Amino acid sequence: MTKLKEKLSFFHVMILTYMIQTGVVVFSITHLEALHFGTNGWLMALFTSLVVLVNLMLIAIVHRMSNGRSIFEILEKSIPKFILFPIYLGLAALWSMIGCLVAKEYVLIFQMYAFPTTSPMVFKVAIDILAFLLVIKGVYNISKASTVFFFSTIWMNLLVFKALDDIKLERLTTFLFKEGGDMFTGFLNIYIAYIGYELSLLLFPYVNKKTKLMKAVMYGHLIRTFFYLMLGIVSYGIAGHNLLKKMLFPLLDLLAYIKLPFIERVENLFYGFFLFTTLITLVMYYWAAGESTLRIFPKLKSSVHYFVIILCSLIVSTVPVALDQVLRVLYLLGCAQIVIAFLLPVILILLLLIQRRKVVKHG
Amino acid sequence: MKKAILCVILCFSLTASGCAADSRILEDLGMVQTTSYDLLPDGMLSITASIPMADPEASAKREVLTVVAENTKNGRIKMSRETQLILVSGQIRNALYGLSMAKKGIYRYMDTLIRDPSISPELKISIVEGNAGELLRKDYDQHPRTGKYIDHLLEKESSWQTIPRVTILSFLRDLFDDGIDPITPIIKDMGNSIKINGIALFQDDRYVAKIPADDTMIFAFLKGSFKEGEINVDLSENGDKKEYAMLSSLVSGRKLKVSYHNQQIKVRCEIKIMCSILEFLGDLEISNEQDRNKLERRISDKLTRKADSMIALLKQHKVDSLGLGSAVRNKIGYANWKKMNWREEFPHVEVENKIKVVIKDFGEVR
Amino acid sequence: MMGILTSMLRKVLFNPLNETNKDQDHNHNEDKPEQNASADLQHILDQFKRSADLIHHRYPREGLDVIYFSHMINEDKLQRDLLPPLLAAPAADIILNEQSQFQQVQNAKDCVTGILSGNAAIFYNNVAYLADVTLPASRSVEESESESIINGPHEAFNENALTNLSLIRKRVRSSHLKVIHLSVGEISKTDCYVLYMEDIANEDYLSELIRRIKNVEIDAIHDTNMLLQCIDDNPYSMFPQYMTTERPDTIASKLVSGKIVCLVDGSPSLLSAPSSFFEFFASADDYYQRWAIGTATLFLRFMALVITVTFTALYVSITSFHYEMIPENLILTLTTSRSRVPFPPIIEALLMETTIELLREAGARLPTKIGQTIGIVGGIVIGQAAVQAGLTSNVLIISVASSAIASFVIPSYIMSAAFRLFRFGLICLAGLWGNLGLVIGIAYMVIHLSGLTSLGSSYLTPVAPFQPYDWRDVFFRFPFRLLNRRPTQNRAQNKTRQKMKR
C-alpha cells in the first residue's frame, strides 16, 4: 500500500506550535508573573511574546535561506561530523530531558490531588508509553493527533466566562510592574512558558511552500499569547497580584472556582485534559531528540531511536523526586533551550551566508 | 508489535494495582461538611467537625467530632482516632470561627485550608457569635443537619445581599490586598434556630467590629453593584407617626469618584437604586406621581444618612471594608500610595455619599 | 482461444450488466484434469454422484437428457418455454445451435460450474448445452432492520447481488455508473462488484481497492464485513475503516459523492470507501429532516458518544478516587446507595456492564418474541432486584443504562460495538488511576485513531487534516444550498456538487 507522503498544512503547524508551547508552565504562569513583576505582571506575557517574535524572525530568515533543506544538512555541509555528533547528542539529551521532566512535573502536580503515595513513575511510564505510541507514527500523525487534542482542550479557555462576574478591574491596579521581584529571572521564567516554537527549525523538510511555515508558527504563537493574556487578566482580576504570589498553580484554583450543576471541583477532571497538551509537548521534544540522533545513527530504525531516548530519559527522570527539584531543573533546561533557540538560528544564518559565498566564488 | 505493547500495559496495570492505598472509595470516607474552630482560654484549639451520615440503619443524621488540640493538623489526627471512617476534607463547605479566635486573628489557622489542594477555594468562611463548636454540635429540630442548614442559610442570604458571600478565596484576596479589609458574615445561635447576625469587620485577620443585621443592606449598597434584594426603610421621624416603605427587586449601582487635591483625598460615592415598592405604611399616596417623587427623596435622604453613619463606624474602627482604598490607590499613583499609610489615612478621608432611589413600579393597584 | 470462449460463456451464463468489465483474469483458475475432459453425460453424472437434489430427466425417444438442480432454477420456464419446442422438433440440435438461450459447452468443468450456478444442462448426442433459467433463492426486497429510519425510503438490500445492483441502478440512472466484476474466495468464488461513478470517483482509490480485493486469498467470503476486514489498512484496529450499509439510498449518495462501493453477492450490506470516523455517526435520516433538526440530531449523537464512553468510567473514577467532584446535593444520595454495596466501584461497574452486554447479546440472538421476555426479565432484575439486594447502587444503574442507551444512538452497529468494548478498557483504567486513567485511555484512543487510514486517506478527516468546509456536512447539517462541495476525503475529480443558488 502506498501511503501518501503528505506535508504538514498551515493549520496543523499553527495548532502544533500552540500545543508545544502549552506545557506545564500554563498552571503557574500567572503566579510567576505576579511573583517577579508584581502589579500587572500579566502584561509581561505580551512583552515576552514580542521577544519571541524576534526569535521567530531569525528562524524565518533561516527558513527562507535554506530552501527547505533540513538544518542538519546545512550544518553538516560546513562543519565536520566529528564536531557535530557530540553537539547532536547534547541537543538530543537536552530535548529529551525537557520532554521527560515536563511529564514528570505534570504527574507530580496530579499527585497533589490524587494518588499522593503511589510512585510517580507508574504514571510517568504510562504517559511515556502513550508518547512512544504517538512519536513512532511520525510528525504528520503527531500533528493530526494534536489537532484533535487541540479541539478537545481549547474550549476550556471559554470557562473563564463563568468567572466573569467576579473579575474586578480595580484589582488590576494602575501600576506597572510594582512590588515585583527579580525581573530577569521572571523574564526567563515567562520566556520558558513560550518555548517550543523553536522546534519549527526541525520542521523544514516536512513542509512545502504552501504551508507558509513561519506564518503558521507565528499565528500559533499569537494564539498562545492571546490565551496567556486572557488568563493573566482573569487571574489578576479575580485574585489580585498579592494573592497570586501565594498561589503556586493559580490556573487550577481558577478552575476549582468553576461550578457546574452536575459536577464540582472540575479541576480534578480538567487537569486530566491538560495531559493532551502536555503529551504533545513531550512527544515533540522526544521527536526532536530522535531527529538529531537519527543523523548520528541513520541505519537504526526510528522506533528504536525513540525507544532508547524515552527509556534513557525515563531513567534519568527518576532522580528528581520532589516537585521543587523538577521545577528547578526544568528552569535550568529551559534557559539552555532559550540560548539554543537564539544561537542555533544565528549559527545557521552565518553558515548559510558562508555557503552562499562559496557557491558564488565557485560559480 | 501492538500486541507486545498491550501486554506491557496489561502487566503494568497488574503490578500497579497495588496502589489501592490511594483509593478513596466513597462509602469509606468521612467527608467533613463543616468544621469549626474555637480558641480556648489556655491557648488550645477546640475543633469540631460535622460529617453527614447516610447509613440507613443508624438514626443519627450526622457524626459530630470534637477534639482539643494545639494545632489543626494534630486535631485531625486526634479526630480520626474516634471514627471508623477515613476523614477527608474535600467536601468542606463551611468553616466557622468562634469570636474568641476571630479577635486574635484567624489567618494562621486558615493555612491548612489554603494549602490542602483537596479543599475548594469556594469554602465559605463565617464567624460565630459565641462558641462555634457549640453551635455546630447542637441539633436543631427543624433542620436535620446543622452543617447543611448553616450552608444553605449563608448561601440564600448572600444571594439576597444581606450578607456578602465570603469564600476562602475572597477572604484571602481582601486580606492580601492593601486597598480593602476582609469581612465575613456573623451567625448566632438563637435557641431554636440560627440567625444571621450581621457582618464582621476585620482589620487584617483580626475581628474588630460588626455591622448589625439591620444595617447590612446599607453596607451592601456601599460595597458595590448588585441585583436582587429587599430592604425595609423606616421613615418615621421622632414623635411622628410610623412610616415604613418596603422596597424590593433592588438593582443597585455604585460609582466611586476619587479626587485628589493638595494631598487631600475626597471620595464621592454615588449610588443609584432601582426598586419596586410593595408595601408602604404612611400618609403619602404612592400612585400619585408627586407624592412618589417626594417619597423617593425621603427614602434617598434616609438611606444617605444611614450610609454616612456607616462610614463613620468604619472610620472609627479604621477598617476600609468597602474597598475605597483600591479606588484611591488607582487614582493617586504608586509613589503617593506607598507614602501614606492607608489605615491611618482612612479616617481622615472625606467620604461623601449620594444615594438616589428610583421607584420603578408600585404594585398592581393604584 | 479458451479464455475468450470462457469469458463469453460467463457473460451469458451469469447475465451480468452490459458494462461488465471483461478484463478479469481467469487464468489463475486452477487447472484441474477435467478441464479438458469433454462434457459427456456420464462424466457429468459422475461428478454429481451422491447429490440427491440433482434432477435428471431422460427423454429417450428424442435423445435428450436434462440435468439441473430444481431448487435453483425456474422450472416453469424450463418446462413450458424451453423444453416443448425441443421435444417437438425433429432434430433438437438445430434449435439448440440456433437459439442464443442455449449455449454449447466444450468441457466438463464449465458444464459443472454452469449447473452449480443455476443452469439447466441439456445433453443431445453427447453434446452439452446450458440454458440459463436461474432463479436464485432469495428474500424479496424488505424493510431495513438494522438501519431503520422514520422518514425516507425503507427498502433495504437483500442477499442477491443482482437485486442489489438493480436497486442501485434504479437510484443512479447514469451511464457513468460503472460496475466491475471480481470474484473472491478460492473455494466459494463469491461474486463481488466494484461500483463507482466515472469522472467523479478518484481513480487512485479505485485501482487501490481493486488491487486489494484481487490480492485477497481466502477460502470463502460470506459477507461484506468479512471482505472488508481482509482489505482494510489496519487489520488490528478495533474500529471499522469502511462504512457498510444496507440502505440503497445511502449507497447512492456515497456513489455520487465520489466514493467507491463494493458489493458482495450473498451479503445485504455494501461497503463504501474511503470512509472517515465521523461518517459512522451520520444517518440517512439527517438529510430527510429539516436542516436544523438534522444538525441537532447529529449533535445528539456526538453527545451520545461522549456519554457512552465516559459515563460509567467517570462514575468509577469519582466514587473511588475523586469524591471532591460530587456536588453537595448528590453526595448523600450516592453514599446511601453505595453504602450497602459489598464490592468496590470498579467490580460493581464491570458487573453491571457485563450484565447489560449479556442482555444485549441474548436479546440479539433470540427471536423477537422471546427477546421481549429477556428485556422484561432483565429490566426487572437489573433495575429493581439488584438495587434492592444491595448488589449495586442505583446511581450506577442510571449511568450504565444511559450509556447503554447512548451506545445504540450511534447509527453504525459496528462502530457502537467498538465503543462498547473500548468502554470496558476505560472503566478498568478509571478504576486503576482515576481521572488520569480515564484521560490516558482517551488519549490512547485519539493516538490510535490519528494513525488510522482508510484506503490511505486520513481516518480523522475533516478534523485532521483540517477541512472546515466539510464540517458543514459532518458536524452540522447545513441547508443543501450551502453544501456545494463533495467531501474532501473522496478527492473527487469533480469537486462541485451543486451550483444551485437560491
mmCIF file of N, CA and C in Angstrom, chain B residues 37 39 43-45 70-72 97 101 104-114 205:
data_model
loop_
_atom_site.group_PDB
_atom_site.id
_atom_site.type_symbol
_atom_site.label_atom_id
_atom_site.label_comp_id
_atom_site.label_asym_id
_atom_site.label_seq_id
_atom_site.Cartn_x
_atom_site.Cartn_y
_atom_site.Cartn_z
ATOM 1 N N TYR B 37 -13.783 26.212 64.619
ATOM 2 C CA TYR B 37 -12.576 26.413 65.410
ATOM 3 C C TYR B 37 -12.869 27.397 66.535
ATOM 4 N N LEU B 39 -10.980 29.120 70.130
ATOM 5 C CA LEU B 39 -9.757 29.260 70.907
ATOM 6 C C LEU B 39 -10.134 29.157 72.378
ATOM 7 N N GLY B 43 -5.218 28.695 75.310
ATOM 8 C CA GLY B 43 -4.475 28.791 74.060
ATOM 9 C C GLY B 43 -4.626 27.562 73.171
ATOM 10 N N MET B 44 -5.309 26.533 73.669
ATOM 11 C CA MET B 44 -5.526 25.344 72.847
ATOM 12 C C MET B 44 -6.694 25.592 71.903
ATOM 13 N N LEU B 45 -6.738 24.775 70.831
ATOM 14 C CA LEU B 45 -7.816 24.896 69.862
ATOM 15 C C LEU B 45 -8.878 23.863 70.165
ATOM 16 N N GLU B 70 -3.442 21.298 69.858
ATOM 17 C CA GLU B 70 -2.655 22.533 69.801
ATOM 18 C C GLU B 70 -2.626 23.124 68.393
ATOM 19 N N ASN B 71 -2.775 22.280 67.373
ATOM 20 C CA ASN B 71 -2.902 22.858 66.040
ATOM 21 C C ASN B 71 -3.894 22.043 65.212
ATOM 22 N N THR B 72 -4.226 22.556 64.039
ATOM 23 C CA THR B 72 -5.329 21.968 63.289
ATOM 24 C C THR B 72 -5.017 20.562 62.796
ATOM 25 N N TYR B 97 -15.613 30.161 62.643
ATOM 26 C CA TYR B 97 -14.621 30.571 63.628
ATOM 27 C C TYR B 97 -15.340 31.227 64.795
ATOM 28 N N MET B 101 -11.631 33.324 68.702
ATOM 29 C CA MET B 101 -10.494 33.161 67.801
ATOM 30 C C MET B 101 -10.383 34.331 66.836
ATOM 31 N N LYS B 104 -8.373 37.175 67.881
ATOM 32 C CA LYS B 104 -6.913 37.014 67.918
ATOM 33 C C LYS B 104 -6.297 36.971 66.528
ATOM 34 N N GLY B 105 -7.118 36.775 65.534
ATOM 35 C CA GLY B 105 -6.578 36.629 64.178
ATOM 36 C C GLY B 105 -6.758 35.206 63.701
ATOM 37 N N ILE B 106 -7.294 35.055 62.479
ATOM 38 C CA ILE B 106 -7.616 33.698 62.038
ATOM 39 C C ILE B 106 -6.702 33.191 60.928
ATOM 40 N N TYR B 107 -5.822 34.027 60.411
ATOM 41 C CA TYR B 107 -5.067 33.603 59.233
ATOM 42 C C TYR B 107 -4.220 32.371 59.506
ATOM 43 N N ARG B 108 -3.560 32.360 60.686
ATOM 44 C CA ARG B 108 -2.660 31.231 60.915
ATOM 45 C C ARG B 108 -3.406 29.911 61.032
ATOM 46 N N TYR B 109 -4.693 29.965 61.352
ATOM 47 C CA TYR B 109 -5.462 28.719 61.404
ATOM 48 C C TYR B 109 -6.093 28.397 60.052
ATOM 49 N N MET B 110 -5.989 29.323 59.146
ATOM 50 C CA MET B 110 -6.532 29.078 57.809
ATOM 51 C C MET B 110 -5.514 28.391 56.921
ATOM 52 N N ASP B 111 -4.275 28.466 57.302
ATOM 53 C CA ASP B 111 -3.200 27.984 56.440
ATOM 54 C C ASP B 111 -3.501 26.597 55.882
ATOM 55 N N THR B 112 -3.957 25.706 56.750
ATOM 56 C CA THR B 112 -4.206 24.343 56.296
ATOM 57 C C THR B 112 -5.308 24.291 55.241
ATOM 58 N N LEU B 113 -6.281 25.203 55.378
ATOM 59 C CA LEU B 113 -7.367 25.215 54.400
ATOM 60 C C LEU B 113 -6.897 25.675 53.025
ATOM 61 N N ILE B 114 -5.888 26.543 53.020
ATOM 62 C CA ILE B 114 -5.392 27.037 51.732
ATOM 63 C C ILE B 114 -4.450 26.022 51.119
ATOM 64 N N ASP B 205 -6.414 40.157 59.815
ATOM 65 C CA ASP B 205 -7.236 38.977 60.027
ATOM 66 C C ASP B 205 -7.888 38.989 61.409
#
